[in-house]
mmCIF file of C-alpha atoms in Angstrom:
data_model
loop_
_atom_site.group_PDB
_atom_site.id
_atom_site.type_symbol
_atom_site.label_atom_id
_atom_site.label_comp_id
_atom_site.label_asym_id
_atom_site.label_seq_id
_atom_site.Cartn_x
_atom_site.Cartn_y
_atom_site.Cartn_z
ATOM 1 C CA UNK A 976 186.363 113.390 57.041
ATOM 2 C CA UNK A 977 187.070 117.574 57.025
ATOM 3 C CA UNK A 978 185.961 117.196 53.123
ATOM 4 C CA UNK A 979 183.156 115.449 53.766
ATOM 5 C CA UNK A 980 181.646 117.793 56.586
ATOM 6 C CA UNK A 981 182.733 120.725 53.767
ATOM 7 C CA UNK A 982 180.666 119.114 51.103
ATOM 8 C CA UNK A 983 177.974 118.126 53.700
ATOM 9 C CA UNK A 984 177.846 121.573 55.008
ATOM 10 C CA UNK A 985 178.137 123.596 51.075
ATOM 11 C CA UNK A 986 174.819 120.947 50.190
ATOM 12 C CA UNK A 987 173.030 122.270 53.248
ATOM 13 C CA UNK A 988 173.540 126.073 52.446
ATOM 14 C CA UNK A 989 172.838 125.950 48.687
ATOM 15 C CA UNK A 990 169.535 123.727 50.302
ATOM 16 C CA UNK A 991 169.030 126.749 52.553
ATOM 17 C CA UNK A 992 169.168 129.493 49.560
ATOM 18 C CA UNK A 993 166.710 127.263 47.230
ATOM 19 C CA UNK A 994 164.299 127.079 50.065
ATOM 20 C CA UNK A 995 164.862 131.010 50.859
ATOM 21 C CA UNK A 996 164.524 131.692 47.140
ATOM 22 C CA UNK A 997 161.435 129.201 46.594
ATOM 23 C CA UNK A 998 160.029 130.759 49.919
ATOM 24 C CA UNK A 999 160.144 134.203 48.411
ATOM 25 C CA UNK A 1000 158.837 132.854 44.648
ATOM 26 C CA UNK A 1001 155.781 131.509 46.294
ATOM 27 C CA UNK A 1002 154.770 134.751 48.153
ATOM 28 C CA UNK A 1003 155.709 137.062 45.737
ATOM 29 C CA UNK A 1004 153.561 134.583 42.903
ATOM 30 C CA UNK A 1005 150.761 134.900 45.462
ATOM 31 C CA UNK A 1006 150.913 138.832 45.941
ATOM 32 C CA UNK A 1007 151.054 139.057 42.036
ATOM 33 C CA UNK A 1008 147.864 137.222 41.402
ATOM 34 C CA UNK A 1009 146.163 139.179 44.408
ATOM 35 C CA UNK A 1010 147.478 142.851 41.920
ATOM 36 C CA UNK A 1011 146.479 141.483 38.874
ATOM 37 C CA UNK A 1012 142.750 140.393 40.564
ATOM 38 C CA UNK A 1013 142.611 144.035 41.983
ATOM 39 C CA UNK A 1014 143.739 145.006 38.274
ATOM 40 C CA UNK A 1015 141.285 143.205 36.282
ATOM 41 C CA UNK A 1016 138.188 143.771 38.660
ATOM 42 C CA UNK A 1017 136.935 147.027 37.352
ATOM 43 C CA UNK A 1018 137.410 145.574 33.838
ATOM 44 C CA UNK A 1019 135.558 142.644 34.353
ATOM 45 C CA UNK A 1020 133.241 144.987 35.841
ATOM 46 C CA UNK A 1021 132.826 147.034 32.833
ATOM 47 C CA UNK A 1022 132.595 144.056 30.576
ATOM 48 C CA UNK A 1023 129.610 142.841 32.618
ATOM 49 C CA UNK A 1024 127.767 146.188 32.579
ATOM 50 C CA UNK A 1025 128.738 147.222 28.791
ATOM 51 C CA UNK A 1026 127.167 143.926 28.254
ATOM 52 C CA UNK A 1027 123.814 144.747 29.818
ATOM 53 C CA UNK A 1028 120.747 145.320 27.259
ATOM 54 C CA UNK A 1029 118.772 148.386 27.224
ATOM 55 C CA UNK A 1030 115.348 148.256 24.524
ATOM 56 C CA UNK A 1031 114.192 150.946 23.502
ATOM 57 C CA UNK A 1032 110.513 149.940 22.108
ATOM 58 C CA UNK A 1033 109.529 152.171 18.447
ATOM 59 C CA UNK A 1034 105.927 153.451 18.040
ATOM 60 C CA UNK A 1035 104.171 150.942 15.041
ATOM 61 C CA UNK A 1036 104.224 152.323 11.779
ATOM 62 C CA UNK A 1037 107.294 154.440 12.390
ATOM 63 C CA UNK A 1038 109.262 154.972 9.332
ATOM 64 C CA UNK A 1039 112.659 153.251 9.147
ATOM 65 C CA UNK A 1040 114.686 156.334 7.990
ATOM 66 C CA UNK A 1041 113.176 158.369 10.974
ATOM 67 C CA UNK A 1042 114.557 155.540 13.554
ATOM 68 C CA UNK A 1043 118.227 155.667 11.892
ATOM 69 C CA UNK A 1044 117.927 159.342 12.077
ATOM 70 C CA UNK A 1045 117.345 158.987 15.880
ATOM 71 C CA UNK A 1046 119.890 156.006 16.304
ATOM 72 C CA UNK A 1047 121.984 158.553 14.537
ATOM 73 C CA UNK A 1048 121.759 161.111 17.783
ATOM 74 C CA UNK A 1049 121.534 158.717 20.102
ATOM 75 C CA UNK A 1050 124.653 157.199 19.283
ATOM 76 C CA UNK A 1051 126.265 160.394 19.541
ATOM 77 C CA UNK A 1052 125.365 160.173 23.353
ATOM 78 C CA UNK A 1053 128.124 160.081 25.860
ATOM 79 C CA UNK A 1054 126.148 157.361 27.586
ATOM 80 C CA UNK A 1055 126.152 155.364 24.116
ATOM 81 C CA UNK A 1056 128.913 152.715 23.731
ATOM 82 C CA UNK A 1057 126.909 150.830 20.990
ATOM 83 C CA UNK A 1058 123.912 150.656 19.947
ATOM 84 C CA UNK A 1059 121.983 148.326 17.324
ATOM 85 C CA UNK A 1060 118.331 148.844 15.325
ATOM 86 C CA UNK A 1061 116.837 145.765 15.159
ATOM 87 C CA UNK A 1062 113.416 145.563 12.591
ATOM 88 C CA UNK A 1063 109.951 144.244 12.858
ATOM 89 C CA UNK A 1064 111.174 141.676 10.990
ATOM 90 C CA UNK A 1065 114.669 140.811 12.317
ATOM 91 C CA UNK A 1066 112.944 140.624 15.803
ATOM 92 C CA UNK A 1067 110.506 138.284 14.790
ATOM 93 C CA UNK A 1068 113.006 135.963 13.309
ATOM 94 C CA UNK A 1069 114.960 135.899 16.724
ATOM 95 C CA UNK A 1070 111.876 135.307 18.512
ATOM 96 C CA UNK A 1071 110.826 132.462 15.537
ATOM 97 C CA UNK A 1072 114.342 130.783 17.063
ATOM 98 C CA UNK A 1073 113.778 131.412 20.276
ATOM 99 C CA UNK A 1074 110.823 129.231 20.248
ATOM 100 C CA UNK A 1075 111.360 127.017 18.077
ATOM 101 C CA UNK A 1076 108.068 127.893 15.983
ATOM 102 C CA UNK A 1077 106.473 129.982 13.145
ATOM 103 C CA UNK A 1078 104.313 132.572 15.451
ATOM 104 C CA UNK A 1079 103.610 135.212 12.980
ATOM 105 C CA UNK A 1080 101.796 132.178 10.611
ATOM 106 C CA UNK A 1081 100.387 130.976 13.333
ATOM 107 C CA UNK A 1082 98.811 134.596 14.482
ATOM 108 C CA UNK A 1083 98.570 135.939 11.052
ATOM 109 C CA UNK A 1084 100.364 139.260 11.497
ATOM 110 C CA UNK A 1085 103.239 140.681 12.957
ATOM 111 C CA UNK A 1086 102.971 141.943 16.679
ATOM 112 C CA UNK A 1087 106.739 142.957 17.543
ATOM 113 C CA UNK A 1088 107.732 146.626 17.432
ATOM 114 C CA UNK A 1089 110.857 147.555 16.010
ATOM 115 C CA UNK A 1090 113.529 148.558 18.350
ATOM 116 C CA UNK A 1091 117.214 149.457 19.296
ATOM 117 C CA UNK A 1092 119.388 148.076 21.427
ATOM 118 C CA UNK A 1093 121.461 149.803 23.406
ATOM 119 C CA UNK A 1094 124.537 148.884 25.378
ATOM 120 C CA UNK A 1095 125.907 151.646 27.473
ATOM 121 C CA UNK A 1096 129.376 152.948 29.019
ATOM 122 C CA UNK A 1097 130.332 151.324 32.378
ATOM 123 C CA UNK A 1098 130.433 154.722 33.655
ATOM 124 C CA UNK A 1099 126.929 155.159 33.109
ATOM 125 C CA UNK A 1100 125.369 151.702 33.967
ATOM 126 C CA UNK A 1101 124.143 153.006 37.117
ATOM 127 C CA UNK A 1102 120.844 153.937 38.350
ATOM 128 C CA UNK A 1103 121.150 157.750 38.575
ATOM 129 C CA UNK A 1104 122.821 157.586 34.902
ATOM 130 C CA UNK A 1105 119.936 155.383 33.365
ATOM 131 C CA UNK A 1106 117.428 157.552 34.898
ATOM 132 C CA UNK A 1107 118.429 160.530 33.083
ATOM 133 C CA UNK A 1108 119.428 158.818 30.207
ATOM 134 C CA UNK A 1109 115.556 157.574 29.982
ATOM 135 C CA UNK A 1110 114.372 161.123 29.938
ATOM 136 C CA UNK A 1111 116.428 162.423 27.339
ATOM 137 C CA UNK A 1112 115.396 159.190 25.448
ATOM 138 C CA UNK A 1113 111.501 159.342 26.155
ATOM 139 C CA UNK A 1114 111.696 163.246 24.650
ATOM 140 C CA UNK A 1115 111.480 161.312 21.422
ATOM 141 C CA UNK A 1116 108.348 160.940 20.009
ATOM 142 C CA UNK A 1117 108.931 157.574 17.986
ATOM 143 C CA UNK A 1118 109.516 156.120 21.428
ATOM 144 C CA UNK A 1119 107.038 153.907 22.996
ATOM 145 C CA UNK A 1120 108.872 152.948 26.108
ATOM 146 C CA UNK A 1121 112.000 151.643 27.038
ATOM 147 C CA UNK A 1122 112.771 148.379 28.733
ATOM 148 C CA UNK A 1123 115.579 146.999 31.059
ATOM 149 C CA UNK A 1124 116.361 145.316 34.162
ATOM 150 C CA UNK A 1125 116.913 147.772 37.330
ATOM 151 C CA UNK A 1126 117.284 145.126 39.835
ATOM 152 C CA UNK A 1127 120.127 143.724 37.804
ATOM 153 C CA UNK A 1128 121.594 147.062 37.539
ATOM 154 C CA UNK A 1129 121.826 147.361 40.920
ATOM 155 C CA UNK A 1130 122.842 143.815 41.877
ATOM 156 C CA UNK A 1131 125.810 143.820 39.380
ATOM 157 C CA UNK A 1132 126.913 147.285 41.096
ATOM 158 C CA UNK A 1133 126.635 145.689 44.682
ATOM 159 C CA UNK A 1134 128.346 142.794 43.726
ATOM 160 C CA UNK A 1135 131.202 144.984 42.275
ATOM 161 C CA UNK A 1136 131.630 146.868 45.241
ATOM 162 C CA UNK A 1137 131.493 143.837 47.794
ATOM 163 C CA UNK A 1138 133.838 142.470 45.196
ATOM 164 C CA UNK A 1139 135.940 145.204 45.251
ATOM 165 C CA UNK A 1140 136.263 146.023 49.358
ATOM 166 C CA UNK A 1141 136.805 142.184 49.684
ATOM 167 C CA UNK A 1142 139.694 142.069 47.427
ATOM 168 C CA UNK A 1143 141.241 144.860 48.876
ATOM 169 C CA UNK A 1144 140.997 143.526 51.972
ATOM 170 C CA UNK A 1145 142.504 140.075 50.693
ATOM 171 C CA UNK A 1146 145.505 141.961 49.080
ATOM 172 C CA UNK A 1147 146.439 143.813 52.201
ATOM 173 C CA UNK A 1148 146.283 140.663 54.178
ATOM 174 C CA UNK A 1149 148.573 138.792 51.207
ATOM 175 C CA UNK A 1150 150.912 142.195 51.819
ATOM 176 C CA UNK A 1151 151.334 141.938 55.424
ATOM 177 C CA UNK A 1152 151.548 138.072 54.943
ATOM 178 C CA UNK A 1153 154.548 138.696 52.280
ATOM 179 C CA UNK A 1154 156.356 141.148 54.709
ATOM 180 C CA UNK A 1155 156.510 139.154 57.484
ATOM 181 C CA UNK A 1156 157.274 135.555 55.418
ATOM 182 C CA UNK A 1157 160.313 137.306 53.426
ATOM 183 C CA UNK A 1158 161.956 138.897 56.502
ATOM 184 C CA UNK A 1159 161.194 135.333 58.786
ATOM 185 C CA UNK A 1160 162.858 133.803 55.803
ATOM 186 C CA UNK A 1161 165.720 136.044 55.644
ATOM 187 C CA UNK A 1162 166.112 136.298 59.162
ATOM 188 C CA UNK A 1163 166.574 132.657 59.354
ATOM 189 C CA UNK A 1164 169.368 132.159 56.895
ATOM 190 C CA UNK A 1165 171.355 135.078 58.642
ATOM 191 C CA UNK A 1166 170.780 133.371 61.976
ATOM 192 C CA UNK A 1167 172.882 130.282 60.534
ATOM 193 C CA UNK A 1168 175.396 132.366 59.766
ATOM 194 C CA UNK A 1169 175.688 134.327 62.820
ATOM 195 C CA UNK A 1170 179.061 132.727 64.174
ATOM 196 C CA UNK A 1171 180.703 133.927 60.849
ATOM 197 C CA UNK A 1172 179.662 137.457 61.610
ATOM 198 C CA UNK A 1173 181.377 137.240 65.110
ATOM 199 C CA UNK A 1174 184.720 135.495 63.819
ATOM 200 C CA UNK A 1175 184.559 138.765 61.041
ATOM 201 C CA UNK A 1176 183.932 140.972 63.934
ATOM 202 C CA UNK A 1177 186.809 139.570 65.893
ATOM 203 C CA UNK A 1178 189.410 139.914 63.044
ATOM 204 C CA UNK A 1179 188.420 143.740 63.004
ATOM 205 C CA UNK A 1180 186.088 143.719 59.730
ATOM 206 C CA UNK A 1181 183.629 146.753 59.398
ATOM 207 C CA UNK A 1182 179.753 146.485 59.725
ATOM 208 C CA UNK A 1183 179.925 147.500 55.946
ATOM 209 C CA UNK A 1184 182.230 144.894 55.281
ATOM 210 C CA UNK A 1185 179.999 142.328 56.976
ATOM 211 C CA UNK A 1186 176.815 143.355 55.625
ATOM 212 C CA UNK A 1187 177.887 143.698 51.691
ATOM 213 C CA UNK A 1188 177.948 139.866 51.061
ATOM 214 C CA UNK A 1189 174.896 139.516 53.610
ATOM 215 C CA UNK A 1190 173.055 142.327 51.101
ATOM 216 C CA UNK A 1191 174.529 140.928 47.677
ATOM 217 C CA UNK A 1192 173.020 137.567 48.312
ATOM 218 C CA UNK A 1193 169.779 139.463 49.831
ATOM 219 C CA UNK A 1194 169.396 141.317 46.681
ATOM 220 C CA UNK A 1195 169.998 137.921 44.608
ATOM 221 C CA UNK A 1196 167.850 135.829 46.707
ATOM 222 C CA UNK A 1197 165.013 138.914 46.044
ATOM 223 C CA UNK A 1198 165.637 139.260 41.777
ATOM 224 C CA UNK A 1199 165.662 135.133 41.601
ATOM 225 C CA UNK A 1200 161.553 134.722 43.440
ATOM 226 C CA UNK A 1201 160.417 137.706 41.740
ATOM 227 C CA UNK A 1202 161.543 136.657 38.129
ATOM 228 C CA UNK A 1203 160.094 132.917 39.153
ATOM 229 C CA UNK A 1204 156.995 134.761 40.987
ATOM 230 C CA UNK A 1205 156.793 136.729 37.313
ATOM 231 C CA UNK A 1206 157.115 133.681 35.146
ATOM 232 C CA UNK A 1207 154.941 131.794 36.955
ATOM 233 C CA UNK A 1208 152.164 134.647 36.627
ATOM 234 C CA UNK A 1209 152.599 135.012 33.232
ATOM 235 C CA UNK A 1210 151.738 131.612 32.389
ATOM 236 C CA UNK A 1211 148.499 131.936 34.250
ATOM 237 C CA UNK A 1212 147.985 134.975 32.315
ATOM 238 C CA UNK A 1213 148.533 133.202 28.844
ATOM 239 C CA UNK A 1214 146.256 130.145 29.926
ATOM 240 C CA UNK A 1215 143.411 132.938 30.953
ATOM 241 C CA UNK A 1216 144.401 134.705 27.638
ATOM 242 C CA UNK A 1217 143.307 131.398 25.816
ATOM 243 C CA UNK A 1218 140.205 130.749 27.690
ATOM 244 C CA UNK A 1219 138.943 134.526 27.437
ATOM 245 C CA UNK A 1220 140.763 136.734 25.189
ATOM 246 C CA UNK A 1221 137.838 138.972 25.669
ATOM 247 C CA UNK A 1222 138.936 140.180 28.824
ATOM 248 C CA UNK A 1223 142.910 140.228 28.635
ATOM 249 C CA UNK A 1224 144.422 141.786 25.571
ATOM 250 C CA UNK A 1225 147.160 144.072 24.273
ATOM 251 C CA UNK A 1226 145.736 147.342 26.209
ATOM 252 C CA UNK A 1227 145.932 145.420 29.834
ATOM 253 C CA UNK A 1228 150.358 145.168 29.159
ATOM 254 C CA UNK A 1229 150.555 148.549 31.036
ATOM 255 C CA UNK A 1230 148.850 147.544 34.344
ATOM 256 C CA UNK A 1231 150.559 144.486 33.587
ATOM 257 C CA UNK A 1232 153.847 145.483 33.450
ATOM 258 C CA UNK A 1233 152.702 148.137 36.903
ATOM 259 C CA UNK A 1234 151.693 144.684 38.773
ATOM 260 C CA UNK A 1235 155.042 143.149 38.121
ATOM 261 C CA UNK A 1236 157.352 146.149 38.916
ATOM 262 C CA UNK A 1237 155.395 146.357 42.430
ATOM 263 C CA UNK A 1238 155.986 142.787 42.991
ATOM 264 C CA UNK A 1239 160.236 143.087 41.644
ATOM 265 C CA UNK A 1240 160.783 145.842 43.793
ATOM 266 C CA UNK A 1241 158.666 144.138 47.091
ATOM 267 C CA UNK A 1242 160.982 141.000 46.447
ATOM 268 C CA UNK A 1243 164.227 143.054 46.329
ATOM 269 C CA UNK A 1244 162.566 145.566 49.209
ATOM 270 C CA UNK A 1245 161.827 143.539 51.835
ATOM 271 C CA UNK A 1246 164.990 140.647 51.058
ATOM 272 C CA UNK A 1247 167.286 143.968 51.639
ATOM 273 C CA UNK A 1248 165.691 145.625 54.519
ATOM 274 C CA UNK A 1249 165.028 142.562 56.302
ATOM 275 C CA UNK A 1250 169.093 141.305 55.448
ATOM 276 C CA UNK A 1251 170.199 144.962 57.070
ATOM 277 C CA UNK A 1252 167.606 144.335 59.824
ATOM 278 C CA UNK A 1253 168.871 141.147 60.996
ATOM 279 C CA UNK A 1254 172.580 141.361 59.835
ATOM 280 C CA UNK A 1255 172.803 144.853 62.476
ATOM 281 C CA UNK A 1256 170.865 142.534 65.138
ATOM 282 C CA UNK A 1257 174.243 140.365 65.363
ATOM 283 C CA UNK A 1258 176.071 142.813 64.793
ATOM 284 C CA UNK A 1259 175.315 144.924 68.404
ATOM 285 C CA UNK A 1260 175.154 141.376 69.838
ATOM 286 C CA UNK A 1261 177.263 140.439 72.519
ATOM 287 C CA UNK A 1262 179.163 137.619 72.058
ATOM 288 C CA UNK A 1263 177.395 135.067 75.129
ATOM 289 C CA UNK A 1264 174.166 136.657 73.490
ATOM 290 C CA UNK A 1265 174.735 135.232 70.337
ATOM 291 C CA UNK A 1266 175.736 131.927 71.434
ATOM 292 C CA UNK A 1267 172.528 131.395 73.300
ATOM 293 C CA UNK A 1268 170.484 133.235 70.986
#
């Protein structure tokens, strides 16, 4: 019957550590998707505005050479990411697809201009930045005008910004959230063992005796959910990697590798401080305290 109750009781504690370490997994997963959001946000960012169009329309009849010659400068902006000269011709094709339909036999000429297209840094897809990037651009005098979108400008910098304080927000929230799950967690396990602290208090052991093993399995309990929190996140990050390899590549592994060190040494963190925390509770316990407790 004593075996039994020993096997009964050995099942019920390594229950208690899968839970605890499954426990800490799941918020530690959840705090590592939350860094790698706030991570990827100004990238995506930058991908959307470095993807915005600017035209820049070219006076009729300008020669070609002269419009490479000022794609040449302009490129050499600091505004410039890329940039792309696109003919009478090539723009009329495009249109021709577009709509499905010959236009220029239909009208008998030509009427597009040639133009480039330019994409700019994300530092510089901003209002101010556009504006003075126009009047450098309209000192040329093969330019006719130049055409873009400011209201989408301006909403895609809103929306980063709302996007931005809202995540940061979210992550402190997941934070606080992670703190006080981990050391409820923790606290919980050492409660079940609070009896065995007393008997190693009556038979004269040390608090540093007592806490070591308390701390040991603390510190495992911590490394076990952050590896699984860092497996599991790297999955999600291979499936994202196939749907839009665009957007996470070789050059993220640094913030990458930042995201997951944060989240190792919150697992390990708050496991140990939490362990010392509640293992010094019983240990200044009285003894009728920690009966009733």
């Amino acid at each position: 019957m004593q075996k039994e109750d020993e096997q009964l009781e050995r099942k019920r504690i390594r229950g208690a550590h899968v839970t605890t370490v499954l426990s800490i997994a799941t918020v530690l997963f959840l705090l590592s998707i939350q860094g790698l959001m706030l991570g990827y946000t100004r990238k995506v960012s930058d991908y959307v505005k470095e993807n915005i169009g600017f035209t820049l329309m070219i006076k009729e009849y300008t020669r070609e050479q002269d419009i490479m010659d000022m794609k040449a400068i302009i490129d050499k902006s600091p505004f410039v990411k890329s940039s792309r000269y696109i003919s009478k011709e090539e723009a009329a094709k495009e249109l021709q697809e577009d709509l499905g339909q010959d236009f220029v036999d239909f009208l008998g000429y030509n009427p597009l201009l040639p133009s480039i297209e330019i994409h700019l840094k994300a530092d510089y897809a901003n209002q101010d930045s556009i504006t003075k990037f126009e009047e450098e651009l309209t000192r040329y005098h093969l330019v006719k005008e130049m055409y873009y979108q400011p209201d989408l400008i301006r909403l895609v910098n809103d929306n980063v910004a709302k996007i931005s304080f809202w995540l940061s927000i979210a992550s402190l929230f997941i934070l606080i959230v992670a703190i006080y799950l981990i050391s409820n967690t923790i606290r919980l396990l050492i409660y079940s063992k609070r009896f065995n602290i007393n008997t190693m208090q009556l038979v004269g052991a040390t608090p540093g005796f007592i806490r070591k093993p308390f701390l040991k399995k603390s510190l495992a309990q911590g490394l076990a959910g952050a590896f699984i929190a860092i497996v599991l996140a790297s999955a999600l990050l291979a499936y994202l990697n196939r749907k839009a390899p665009e957007i996470i590549n070789a050059g993220d592994l640094p913030m990458i590798a930042l995201v997951f060190a944060i989240v190792l040494a919150t697992g390990i963190a708050f496991t140990m401080v939490s362990a010392w925390i509640s293992v010094n509770k019983y240990l200044k316990m009285r003894n009728s305290d920690r009966i009733y407790d």
